[in-house]
Coordinates of N, CA and C in Angstrom, one line a residue:
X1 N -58.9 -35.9 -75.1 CA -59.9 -36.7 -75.7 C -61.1 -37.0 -74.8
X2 N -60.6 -37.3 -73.3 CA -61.6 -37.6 -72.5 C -62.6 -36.5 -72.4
X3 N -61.9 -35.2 -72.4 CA -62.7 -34.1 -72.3 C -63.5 -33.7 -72.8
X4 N -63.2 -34.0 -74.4 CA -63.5 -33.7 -75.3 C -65.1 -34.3 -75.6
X5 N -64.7 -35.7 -75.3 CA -65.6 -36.5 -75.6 C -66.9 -36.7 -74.5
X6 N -66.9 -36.1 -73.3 CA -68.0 -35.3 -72.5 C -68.8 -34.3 -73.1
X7 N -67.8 -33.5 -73.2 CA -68.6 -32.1 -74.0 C -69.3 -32.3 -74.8
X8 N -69.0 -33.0 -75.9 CA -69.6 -33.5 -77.2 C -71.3 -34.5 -76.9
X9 N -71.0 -34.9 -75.7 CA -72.4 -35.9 -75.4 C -73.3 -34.4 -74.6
X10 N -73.2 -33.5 -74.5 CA -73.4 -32.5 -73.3 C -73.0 -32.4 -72.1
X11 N -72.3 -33.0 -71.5 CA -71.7 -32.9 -70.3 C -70.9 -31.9 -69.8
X12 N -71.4 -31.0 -68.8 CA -70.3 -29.7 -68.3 C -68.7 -30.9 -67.9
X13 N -67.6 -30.0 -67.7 CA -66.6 -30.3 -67.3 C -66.0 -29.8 -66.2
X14 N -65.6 -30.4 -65.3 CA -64.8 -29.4 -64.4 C -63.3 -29.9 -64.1
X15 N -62.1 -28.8 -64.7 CA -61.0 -29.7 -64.6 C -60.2 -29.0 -63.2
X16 N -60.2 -29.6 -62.2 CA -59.3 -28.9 -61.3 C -58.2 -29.5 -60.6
X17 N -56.7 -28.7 -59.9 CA -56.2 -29.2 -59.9 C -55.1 -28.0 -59.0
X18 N -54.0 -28.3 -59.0 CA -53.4 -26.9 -57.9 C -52.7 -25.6 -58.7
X19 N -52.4 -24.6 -58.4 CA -52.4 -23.6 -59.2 C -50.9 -23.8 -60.0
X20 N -51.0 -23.9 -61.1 CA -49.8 -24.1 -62.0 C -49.3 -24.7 -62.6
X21 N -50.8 -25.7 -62.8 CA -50.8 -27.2 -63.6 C -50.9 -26.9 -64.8
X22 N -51.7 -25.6 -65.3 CA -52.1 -25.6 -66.6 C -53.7 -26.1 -67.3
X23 N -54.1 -25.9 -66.4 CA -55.7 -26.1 -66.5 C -56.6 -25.3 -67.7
X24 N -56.4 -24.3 -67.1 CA -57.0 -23.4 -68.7 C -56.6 -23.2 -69.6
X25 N -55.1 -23.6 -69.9 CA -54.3 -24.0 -71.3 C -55.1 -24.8 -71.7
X26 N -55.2 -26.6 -70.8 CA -55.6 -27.1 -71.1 C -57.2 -27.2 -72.2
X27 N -57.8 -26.7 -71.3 CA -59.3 -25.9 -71.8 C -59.1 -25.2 -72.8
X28 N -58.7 -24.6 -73.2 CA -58.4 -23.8 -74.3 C -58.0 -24.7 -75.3
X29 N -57.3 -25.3 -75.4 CA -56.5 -26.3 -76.1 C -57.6 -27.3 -76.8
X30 N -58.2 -28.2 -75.6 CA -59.4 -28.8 -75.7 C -60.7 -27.9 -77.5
X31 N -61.1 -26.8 -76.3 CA -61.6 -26.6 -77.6 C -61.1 -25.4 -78.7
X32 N -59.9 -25.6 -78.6 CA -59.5 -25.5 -79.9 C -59.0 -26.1 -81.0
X33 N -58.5 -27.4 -80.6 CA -58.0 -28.8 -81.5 C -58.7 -29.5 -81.1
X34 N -59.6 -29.7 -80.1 CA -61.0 -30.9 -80.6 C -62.3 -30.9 -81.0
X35 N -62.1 -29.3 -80.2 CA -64.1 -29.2 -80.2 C -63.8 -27.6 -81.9
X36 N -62.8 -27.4 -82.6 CA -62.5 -26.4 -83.6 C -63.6 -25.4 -83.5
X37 N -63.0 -24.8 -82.3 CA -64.0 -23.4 -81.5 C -63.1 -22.5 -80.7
X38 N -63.1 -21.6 -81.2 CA -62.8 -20.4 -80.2 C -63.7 -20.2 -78.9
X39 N -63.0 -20.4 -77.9 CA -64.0 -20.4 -76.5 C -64.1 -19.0 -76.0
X40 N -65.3 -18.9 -75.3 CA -65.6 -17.2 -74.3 C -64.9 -18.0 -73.1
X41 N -64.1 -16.9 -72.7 CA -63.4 -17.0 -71.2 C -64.2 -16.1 -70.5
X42 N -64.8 -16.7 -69.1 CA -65.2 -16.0 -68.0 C -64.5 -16.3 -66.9
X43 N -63.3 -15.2 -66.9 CA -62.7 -15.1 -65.7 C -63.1 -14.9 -63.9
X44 N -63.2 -16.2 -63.2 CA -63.8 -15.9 -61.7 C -63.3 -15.4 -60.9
X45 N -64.1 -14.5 -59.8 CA -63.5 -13.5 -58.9 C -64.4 -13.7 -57.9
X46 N -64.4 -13.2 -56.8 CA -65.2 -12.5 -55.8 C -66.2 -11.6 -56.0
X47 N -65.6 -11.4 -56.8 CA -66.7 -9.7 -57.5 C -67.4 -10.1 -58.6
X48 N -67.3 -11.4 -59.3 CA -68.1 -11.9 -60.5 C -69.3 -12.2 -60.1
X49 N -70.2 -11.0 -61.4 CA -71.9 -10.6 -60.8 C -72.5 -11.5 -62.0
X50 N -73.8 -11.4 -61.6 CA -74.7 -12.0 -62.3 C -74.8 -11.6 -64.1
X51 N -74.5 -9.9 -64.1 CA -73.9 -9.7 -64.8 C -73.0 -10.2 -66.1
X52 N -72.0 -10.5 -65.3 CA -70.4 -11.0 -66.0 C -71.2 -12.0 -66.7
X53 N -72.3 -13.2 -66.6 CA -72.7 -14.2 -67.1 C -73.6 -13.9 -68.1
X54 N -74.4 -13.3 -67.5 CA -75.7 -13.6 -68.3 C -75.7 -12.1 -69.5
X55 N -75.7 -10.9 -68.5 CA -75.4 -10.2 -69.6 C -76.1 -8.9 -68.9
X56 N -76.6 -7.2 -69.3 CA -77.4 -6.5 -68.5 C -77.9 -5.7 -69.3
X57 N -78.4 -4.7 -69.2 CA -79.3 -3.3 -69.7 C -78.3 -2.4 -70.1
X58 N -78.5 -2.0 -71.7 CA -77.6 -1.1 -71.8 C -78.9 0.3 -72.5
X59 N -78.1 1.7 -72.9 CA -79.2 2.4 -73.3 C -78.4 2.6 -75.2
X60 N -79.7 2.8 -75.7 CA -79.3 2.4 -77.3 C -80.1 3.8 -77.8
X61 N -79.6 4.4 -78.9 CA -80.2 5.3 -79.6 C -81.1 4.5 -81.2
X62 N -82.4 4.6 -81.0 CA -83.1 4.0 -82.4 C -83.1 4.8 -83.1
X63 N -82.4 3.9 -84.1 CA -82.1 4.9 -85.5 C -83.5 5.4 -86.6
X64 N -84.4 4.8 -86.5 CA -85.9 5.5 -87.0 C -86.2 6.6 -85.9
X65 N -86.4 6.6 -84.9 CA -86.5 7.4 -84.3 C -85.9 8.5 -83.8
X66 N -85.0 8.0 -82.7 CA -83.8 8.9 -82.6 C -83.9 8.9 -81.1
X67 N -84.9 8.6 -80.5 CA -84.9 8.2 -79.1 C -84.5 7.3 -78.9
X68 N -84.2 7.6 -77.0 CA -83.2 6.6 -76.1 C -84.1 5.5 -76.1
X69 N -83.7 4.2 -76.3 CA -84.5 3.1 -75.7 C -83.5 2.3 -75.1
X70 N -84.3 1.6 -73.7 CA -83.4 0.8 -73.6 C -82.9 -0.9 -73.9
X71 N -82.4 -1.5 -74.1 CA -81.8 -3.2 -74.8 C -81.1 -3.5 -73.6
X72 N -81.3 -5.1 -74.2 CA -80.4 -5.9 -73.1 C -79.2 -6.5 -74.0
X73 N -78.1 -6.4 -73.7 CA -76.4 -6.6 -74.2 C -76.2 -8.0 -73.4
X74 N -76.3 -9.5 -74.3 CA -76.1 -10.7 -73.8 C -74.8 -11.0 -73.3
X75 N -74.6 -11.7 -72.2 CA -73.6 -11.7 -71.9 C -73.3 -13.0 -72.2
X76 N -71.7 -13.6 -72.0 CA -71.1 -14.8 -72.9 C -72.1 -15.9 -72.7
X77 N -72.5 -16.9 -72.1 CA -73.4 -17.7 -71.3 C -74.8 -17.9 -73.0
X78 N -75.6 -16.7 -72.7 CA -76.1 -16.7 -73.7 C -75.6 -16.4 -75.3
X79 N -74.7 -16.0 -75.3 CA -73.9 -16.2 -76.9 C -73.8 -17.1 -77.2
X80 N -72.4 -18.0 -76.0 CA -72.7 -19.0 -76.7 C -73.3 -20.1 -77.0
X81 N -74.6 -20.3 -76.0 CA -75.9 -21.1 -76.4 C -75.9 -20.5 -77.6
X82 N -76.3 -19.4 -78.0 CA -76.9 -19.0 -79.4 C -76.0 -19.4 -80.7
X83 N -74.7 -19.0 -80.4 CA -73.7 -19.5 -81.1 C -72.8 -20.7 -81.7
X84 N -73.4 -21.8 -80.4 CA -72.6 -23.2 -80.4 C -71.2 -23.1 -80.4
X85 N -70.9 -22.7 -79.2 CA -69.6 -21.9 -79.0 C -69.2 -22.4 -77.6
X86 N -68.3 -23.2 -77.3 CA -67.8 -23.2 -75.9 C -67.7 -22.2 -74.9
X87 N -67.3 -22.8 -73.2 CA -67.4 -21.3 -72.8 C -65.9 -21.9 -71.3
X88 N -65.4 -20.8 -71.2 CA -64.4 -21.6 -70.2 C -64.7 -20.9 -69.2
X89 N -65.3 -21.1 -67.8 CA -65.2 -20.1 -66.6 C -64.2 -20.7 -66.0
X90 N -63.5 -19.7 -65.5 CA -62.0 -19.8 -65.0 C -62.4 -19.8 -63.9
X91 N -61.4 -20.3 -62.6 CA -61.7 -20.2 -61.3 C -62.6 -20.3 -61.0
X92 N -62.8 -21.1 -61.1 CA -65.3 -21.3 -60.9 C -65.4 -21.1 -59.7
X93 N -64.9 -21.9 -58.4 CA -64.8 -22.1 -57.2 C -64.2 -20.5 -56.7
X94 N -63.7 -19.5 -57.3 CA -63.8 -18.1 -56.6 C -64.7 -17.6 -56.8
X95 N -65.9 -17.7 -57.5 CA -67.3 -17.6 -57.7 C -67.9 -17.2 -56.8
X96 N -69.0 -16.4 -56.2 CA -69.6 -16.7 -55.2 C -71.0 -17.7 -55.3
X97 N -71.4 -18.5 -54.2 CA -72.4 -19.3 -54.4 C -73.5 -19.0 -55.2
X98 N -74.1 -18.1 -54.7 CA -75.3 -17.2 -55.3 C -75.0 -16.9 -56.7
X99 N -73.7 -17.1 -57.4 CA -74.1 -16.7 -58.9 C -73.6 -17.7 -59.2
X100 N -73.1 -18.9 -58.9 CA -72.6 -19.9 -59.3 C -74.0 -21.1 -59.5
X101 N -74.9 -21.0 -58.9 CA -76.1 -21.9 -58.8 C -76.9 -21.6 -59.5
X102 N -77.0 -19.9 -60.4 CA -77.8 -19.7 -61.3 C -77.6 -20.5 -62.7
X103 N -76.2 -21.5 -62.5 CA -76.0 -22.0 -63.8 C -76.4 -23.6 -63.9
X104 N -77.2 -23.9 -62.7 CA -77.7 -25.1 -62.3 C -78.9 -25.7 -64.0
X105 N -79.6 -25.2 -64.1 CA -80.3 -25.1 -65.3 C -79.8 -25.4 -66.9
X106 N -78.8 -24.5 -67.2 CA -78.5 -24.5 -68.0 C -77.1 -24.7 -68.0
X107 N -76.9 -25.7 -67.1 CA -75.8 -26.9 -67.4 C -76.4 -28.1 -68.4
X108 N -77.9 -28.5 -68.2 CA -78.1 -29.9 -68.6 C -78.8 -29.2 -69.7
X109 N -78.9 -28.3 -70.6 CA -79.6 -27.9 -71.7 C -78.6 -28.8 -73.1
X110 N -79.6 -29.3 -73.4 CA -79.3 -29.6 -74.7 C -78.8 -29.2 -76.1
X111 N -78.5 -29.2 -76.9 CA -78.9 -28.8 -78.3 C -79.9 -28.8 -79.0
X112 N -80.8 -27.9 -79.4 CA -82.3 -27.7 -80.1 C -83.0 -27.2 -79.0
X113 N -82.5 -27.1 -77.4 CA -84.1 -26.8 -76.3 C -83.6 -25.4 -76.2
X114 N -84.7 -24.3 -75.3 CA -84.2 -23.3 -75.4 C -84.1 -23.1 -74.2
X115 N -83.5 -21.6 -73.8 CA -82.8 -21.3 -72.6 C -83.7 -19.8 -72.4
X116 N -84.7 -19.6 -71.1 CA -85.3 -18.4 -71.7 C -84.3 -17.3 -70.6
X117 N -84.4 -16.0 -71.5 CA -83.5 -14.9 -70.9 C -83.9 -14.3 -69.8
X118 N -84.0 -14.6 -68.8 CA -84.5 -13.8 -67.6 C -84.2 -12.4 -67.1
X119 N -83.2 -11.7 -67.5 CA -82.7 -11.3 -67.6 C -83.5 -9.9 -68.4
X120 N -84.1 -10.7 -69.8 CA -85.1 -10.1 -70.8 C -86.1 -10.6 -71.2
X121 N -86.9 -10.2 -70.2 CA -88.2 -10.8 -70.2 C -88.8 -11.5 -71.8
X122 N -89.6 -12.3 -72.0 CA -90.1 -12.8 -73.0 C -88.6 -13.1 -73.9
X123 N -87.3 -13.2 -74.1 CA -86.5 -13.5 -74.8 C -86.3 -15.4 -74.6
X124 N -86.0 -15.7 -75.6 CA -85.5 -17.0 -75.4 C -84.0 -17.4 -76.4
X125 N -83.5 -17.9 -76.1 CA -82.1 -18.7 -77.1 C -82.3 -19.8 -77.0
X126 N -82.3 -20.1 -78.6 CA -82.4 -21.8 -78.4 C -80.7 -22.6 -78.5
X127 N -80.3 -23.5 -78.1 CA -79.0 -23.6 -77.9 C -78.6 -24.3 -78.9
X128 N -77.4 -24.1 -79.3 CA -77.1 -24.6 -80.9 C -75.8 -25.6 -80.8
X129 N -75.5 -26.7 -82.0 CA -75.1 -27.7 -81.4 C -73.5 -26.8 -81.6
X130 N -72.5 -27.7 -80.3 CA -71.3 -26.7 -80.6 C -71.0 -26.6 -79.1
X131 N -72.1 -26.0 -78.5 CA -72.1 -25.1 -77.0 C -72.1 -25.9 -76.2
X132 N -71.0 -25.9 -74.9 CA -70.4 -26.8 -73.7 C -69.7 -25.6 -73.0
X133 N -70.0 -26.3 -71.9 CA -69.3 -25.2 -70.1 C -68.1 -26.1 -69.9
X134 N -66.8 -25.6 -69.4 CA -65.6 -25.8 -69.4 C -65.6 -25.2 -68.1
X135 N -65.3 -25.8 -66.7 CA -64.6 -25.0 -65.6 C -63.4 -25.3 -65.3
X136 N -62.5 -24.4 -64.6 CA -61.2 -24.8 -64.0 C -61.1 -24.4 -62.5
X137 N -60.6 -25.0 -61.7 CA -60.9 -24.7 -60.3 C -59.6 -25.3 -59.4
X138 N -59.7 -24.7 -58.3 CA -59.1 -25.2 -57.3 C -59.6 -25.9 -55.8
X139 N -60.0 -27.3 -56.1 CA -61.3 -27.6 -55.0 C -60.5 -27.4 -53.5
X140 N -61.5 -26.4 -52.7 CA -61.1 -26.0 -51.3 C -60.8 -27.3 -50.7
X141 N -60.2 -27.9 -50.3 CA -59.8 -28.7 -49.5 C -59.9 -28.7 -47.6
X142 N -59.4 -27.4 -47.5 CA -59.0 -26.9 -46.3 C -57.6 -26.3 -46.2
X143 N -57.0 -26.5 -47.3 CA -55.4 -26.1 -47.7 C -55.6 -24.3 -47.3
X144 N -54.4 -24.0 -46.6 CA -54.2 -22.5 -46.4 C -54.1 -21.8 -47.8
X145 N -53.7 -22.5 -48.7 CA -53.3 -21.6 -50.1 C -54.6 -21.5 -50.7
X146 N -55.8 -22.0 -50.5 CA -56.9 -21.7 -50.9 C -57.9 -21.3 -50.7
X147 N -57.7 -20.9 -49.4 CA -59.0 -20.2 -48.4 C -59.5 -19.0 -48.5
X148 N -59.2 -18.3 -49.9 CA -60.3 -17.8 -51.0 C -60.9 -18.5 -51.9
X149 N -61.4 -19.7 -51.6 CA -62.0 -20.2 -52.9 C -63.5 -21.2 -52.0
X150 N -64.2 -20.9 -52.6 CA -65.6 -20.5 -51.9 C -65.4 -23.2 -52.2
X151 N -66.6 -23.1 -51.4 CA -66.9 -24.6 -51.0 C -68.1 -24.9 -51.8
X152 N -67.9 -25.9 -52.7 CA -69.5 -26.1 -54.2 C -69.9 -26.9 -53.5
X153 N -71.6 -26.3 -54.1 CA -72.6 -26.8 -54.0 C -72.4 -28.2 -54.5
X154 N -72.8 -29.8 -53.6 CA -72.9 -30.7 -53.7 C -74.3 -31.3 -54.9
X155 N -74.9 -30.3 -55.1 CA -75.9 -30.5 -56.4 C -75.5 -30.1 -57.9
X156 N -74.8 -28.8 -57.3 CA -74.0 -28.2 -58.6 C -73.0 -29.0 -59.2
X157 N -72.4 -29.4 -58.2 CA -71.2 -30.4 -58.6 C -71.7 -32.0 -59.3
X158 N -72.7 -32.5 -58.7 CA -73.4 -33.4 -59.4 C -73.4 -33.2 -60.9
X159 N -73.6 -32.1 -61.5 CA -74.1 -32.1 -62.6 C -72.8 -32.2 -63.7
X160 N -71.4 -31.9 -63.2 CA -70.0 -31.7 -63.6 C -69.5 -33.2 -64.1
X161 N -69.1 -33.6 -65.1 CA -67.6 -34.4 -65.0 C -66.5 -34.3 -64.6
X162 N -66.2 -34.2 -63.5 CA -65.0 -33.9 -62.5 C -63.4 -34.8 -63.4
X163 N -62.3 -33.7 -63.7 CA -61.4 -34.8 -64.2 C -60.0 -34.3 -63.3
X164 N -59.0 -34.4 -62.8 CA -57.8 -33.8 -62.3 C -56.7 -33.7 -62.9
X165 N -55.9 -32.1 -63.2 CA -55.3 -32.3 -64.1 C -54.1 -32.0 -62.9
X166 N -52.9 -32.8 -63.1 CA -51.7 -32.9 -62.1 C -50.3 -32.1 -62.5
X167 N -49.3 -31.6 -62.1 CA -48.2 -31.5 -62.8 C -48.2 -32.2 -63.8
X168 N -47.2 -32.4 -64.6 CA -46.0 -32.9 -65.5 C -45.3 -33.7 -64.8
X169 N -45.7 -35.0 -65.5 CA -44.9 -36.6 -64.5 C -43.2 -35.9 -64.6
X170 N -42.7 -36.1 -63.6 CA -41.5 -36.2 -63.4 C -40.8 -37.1 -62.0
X171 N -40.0 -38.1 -62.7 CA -39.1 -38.8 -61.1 C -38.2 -37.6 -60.3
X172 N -38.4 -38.1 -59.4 CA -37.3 -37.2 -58.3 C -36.3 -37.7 -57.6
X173 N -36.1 -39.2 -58.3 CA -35.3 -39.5 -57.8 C -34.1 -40.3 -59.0
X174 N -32.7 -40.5 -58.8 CA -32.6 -41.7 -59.7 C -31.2 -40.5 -61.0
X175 N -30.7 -40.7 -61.3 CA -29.4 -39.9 -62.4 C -30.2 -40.2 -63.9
X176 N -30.1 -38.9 -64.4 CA -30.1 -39.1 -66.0 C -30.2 -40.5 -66.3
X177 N -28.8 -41.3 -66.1 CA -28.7 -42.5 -67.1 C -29.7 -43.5 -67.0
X178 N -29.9 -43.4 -65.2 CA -30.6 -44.6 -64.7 C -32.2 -44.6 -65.1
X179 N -32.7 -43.3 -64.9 CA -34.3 -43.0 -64.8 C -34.8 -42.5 -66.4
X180 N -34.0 -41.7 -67.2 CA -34.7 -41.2 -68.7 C -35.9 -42.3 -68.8
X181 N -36.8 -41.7 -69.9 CA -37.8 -42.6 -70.2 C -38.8 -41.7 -70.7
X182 N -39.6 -42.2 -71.0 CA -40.9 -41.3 -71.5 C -41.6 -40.6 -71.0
X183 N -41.8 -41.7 -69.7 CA -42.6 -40.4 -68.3 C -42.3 -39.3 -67.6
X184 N -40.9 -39.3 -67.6 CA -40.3 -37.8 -67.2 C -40.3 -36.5 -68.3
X185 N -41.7 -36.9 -68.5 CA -42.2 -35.4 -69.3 C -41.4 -33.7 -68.8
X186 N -41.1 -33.8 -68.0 CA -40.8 -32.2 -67.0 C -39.4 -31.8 -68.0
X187 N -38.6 -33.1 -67.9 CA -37.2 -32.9 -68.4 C -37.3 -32.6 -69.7
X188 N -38.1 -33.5 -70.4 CA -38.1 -33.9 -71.9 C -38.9 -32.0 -72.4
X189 N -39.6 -31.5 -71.9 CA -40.2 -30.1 -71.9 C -38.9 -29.3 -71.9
X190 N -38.4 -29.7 -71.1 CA -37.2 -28.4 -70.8 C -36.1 -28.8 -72.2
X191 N -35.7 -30.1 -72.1 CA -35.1 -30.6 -73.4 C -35.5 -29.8 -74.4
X192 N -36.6 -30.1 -74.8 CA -37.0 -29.6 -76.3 C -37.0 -27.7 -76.7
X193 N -36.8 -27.0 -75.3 CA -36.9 -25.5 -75.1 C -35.5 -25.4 -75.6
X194 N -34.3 -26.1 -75.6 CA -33.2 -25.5 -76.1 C -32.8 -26.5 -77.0
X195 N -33.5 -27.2 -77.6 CA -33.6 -27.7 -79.4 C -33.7 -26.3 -80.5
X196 N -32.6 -26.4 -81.5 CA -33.4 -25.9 -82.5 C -34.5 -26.4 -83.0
X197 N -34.7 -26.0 -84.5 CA -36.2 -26.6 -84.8 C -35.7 -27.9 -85.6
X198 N -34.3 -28.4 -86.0 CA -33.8 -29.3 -86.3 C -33.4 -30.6 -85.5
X199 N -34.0 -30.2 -83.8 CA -33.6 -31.2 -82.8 C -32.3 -31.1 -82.4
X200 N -31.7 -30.4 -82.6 CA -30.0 -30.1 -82.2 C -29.7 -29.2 -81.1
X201 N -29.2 -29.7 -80.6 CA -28.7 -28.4 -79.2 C -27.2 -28.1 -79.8
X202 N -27.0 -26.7 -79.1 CA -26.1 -26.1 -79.3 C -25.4 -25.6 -77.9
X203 N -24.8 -26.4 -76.8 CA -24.6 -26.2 -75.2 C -23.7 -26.5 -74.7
X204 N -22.9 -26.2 -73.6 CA -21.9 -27.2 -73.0 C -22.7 -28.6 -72.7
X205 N -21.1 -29.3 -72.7 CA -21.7 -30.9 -72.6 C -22.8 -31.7 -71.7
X206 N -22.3 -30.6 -70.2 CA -22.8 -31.2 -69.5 C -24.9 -30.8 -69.0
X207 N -25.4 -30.2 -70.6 CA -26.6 -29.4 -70.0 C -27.3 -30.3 -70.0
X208 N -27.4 -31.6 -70.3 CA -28.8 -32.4 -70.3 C -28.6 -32.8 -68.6
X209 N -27.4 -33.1 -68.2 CA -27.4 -33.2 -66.8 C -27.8 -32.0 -66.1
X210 N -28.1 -31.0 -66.4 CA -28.0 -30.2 -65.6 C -29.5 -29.7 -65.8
X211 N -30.3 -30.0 -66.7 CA -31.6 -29.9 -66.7 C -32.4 -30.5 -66.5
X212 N -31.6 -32.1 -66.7 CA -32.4 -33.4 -65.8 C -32.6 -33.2 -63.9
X213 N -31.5 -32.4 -63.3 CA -31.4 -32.2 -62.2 C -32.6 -30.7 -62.2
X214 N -32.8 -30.0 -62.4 CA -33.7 -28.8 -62.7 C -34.9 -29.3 -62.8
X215 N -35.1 -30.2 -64.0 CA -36.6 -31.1 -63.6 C -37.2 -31.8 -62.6
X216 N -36.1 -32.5 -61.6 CA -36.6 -33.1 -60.7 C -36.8 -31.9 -59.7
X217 N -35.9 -30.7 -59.5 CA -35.5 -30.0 -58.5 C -37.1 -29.2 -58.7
X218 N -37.8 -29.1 -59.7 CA -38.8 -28.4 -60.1 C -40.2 -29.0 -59.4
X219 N -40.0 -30.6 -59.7 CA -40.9 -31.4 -59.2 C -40.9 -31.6 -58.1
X220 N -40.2 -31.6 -57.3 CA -39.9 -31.8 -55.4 C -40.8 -30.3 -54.7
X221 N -40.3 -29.4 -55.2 CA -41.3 -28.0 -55.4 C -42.7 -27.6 -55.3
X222 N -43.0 -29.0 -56.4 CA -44.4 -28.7 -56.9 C -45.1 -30.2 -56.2
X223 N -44.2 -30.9 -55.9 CA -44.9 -32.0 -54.4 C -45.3 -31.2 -53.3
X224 N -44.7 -30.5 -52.7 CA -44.6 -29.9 -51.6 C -45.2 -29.2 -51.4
X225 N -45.7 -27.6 -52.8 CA -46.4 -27.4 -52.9 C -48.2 -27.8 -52.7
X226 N -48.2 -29.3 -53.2 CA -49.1 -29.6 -53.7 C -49.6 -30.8 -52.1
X227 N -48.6 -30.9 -51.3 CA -48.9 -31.6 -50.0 C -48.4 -32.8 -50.0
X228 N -47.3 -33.1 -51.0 CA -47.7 -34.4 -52.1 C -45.8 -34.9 -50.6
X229 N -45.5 -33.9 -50.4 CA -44.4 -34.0 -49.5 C -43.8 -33.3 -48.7

């Protein structure tokens, strides 16, 4: 809802967090049950060109004619301005700088203003209501697990609602009887995976113990992982 409710005023998002939180689920999720949009995924890399965004020169046969001419083939960026269509770039932060800053502009574009196509000279898109930037990232820290992931622009980043999305609360410490509760989401997940669709398990006796220990054993993991221990 928080997310949601940025997007909706115009505000880019940036949700980051460590690898295997579920970030782009999230995003996905977001605008599919709040913002009722199918989102363009722009997957980030090292090798994501200017291209991958905006869009490039393709060669077209005219059908009055029959000669080659050449067109420009938009890329997601401008669709879904045109469209009112969310957009998720994945891994924004493996980006390189230089194409990451071309989106400085048309982060703060509104609904009704236009976005002109540089790309294609004299084109413009005017941006339709609907359209919001979605990033997921992993902010470099200095952590060895992420020393492919390039360091944002301090301007760029200004323009973002920064939110952190964390594991799956789970205690790690404490027996079944003592700790259950609502916040040990990790367990109650694993719980529900061997429910039928009637809420019934069908297991030896002892499996809620032995999955309540698997949740925490999962969670000490993903501390450690995460620096957290």
């Amino acid at each position: 809802e928080d997310i949601a409710a940025h997007l909706r005023a115009s505000k880019p998002v940036m949700i980051y967090g460590h690898l295997g939180t579920g970030k782009t689920e999230l995003a996905m999720h977001v605008a599919k049950q709040y913002l009722e949009k199918e989102a363009l995924i722009i997957s980030g890399s090292k090798h994501t060109s200017l291209a991958e965004l905006y869009g490039h020169q393709v060669l077209i046969v005219d059908k009055e004619s029959g000669a080659t001419v050449s067109d420009f083939f938009m890329g997601p960026i401008y669709r879904a301005a045109e469209e009112g269509r969310p957009v998720i770039i994945d891994e924004v932060n493996a980006i390189p700088h230089e194409v990451l800053i071309s989106l400085n502009h048309i982060l703060t574009r509104q609904p009704g203003e236009t976005i002109n196509v540089q790309q294609d000279s004299g084109k413009t898109v005017t941006v339709k209501e609907g359209f919001c930037i979605m990033m997921t990232g992993n902010l470099n820290q200095g952590q060895e697990r992420y020393i492919d992931r390039e360091d944002m622009d301090p301007a760029f980043l200004s323009r973002l609602y920064k939110i952190e999305h964390d594991f799956v609360p789970q205690k790690t410490e404490g027996t079944l009887e003592e700790e259950t509760g609502k916040e040990n989401e990790l367990f109650h997940i694993l719980l529900a995976r061997v429910m039928d669709k009637n809420g019934n398990i069908e297991a030896p006796a002892n499996t809620p113990q032995k999955l309540w220990r698997l949740a925490q054993a999962s969670r000490v993991i993903q501390n450690v992982f995460a620096g957290k221990e």
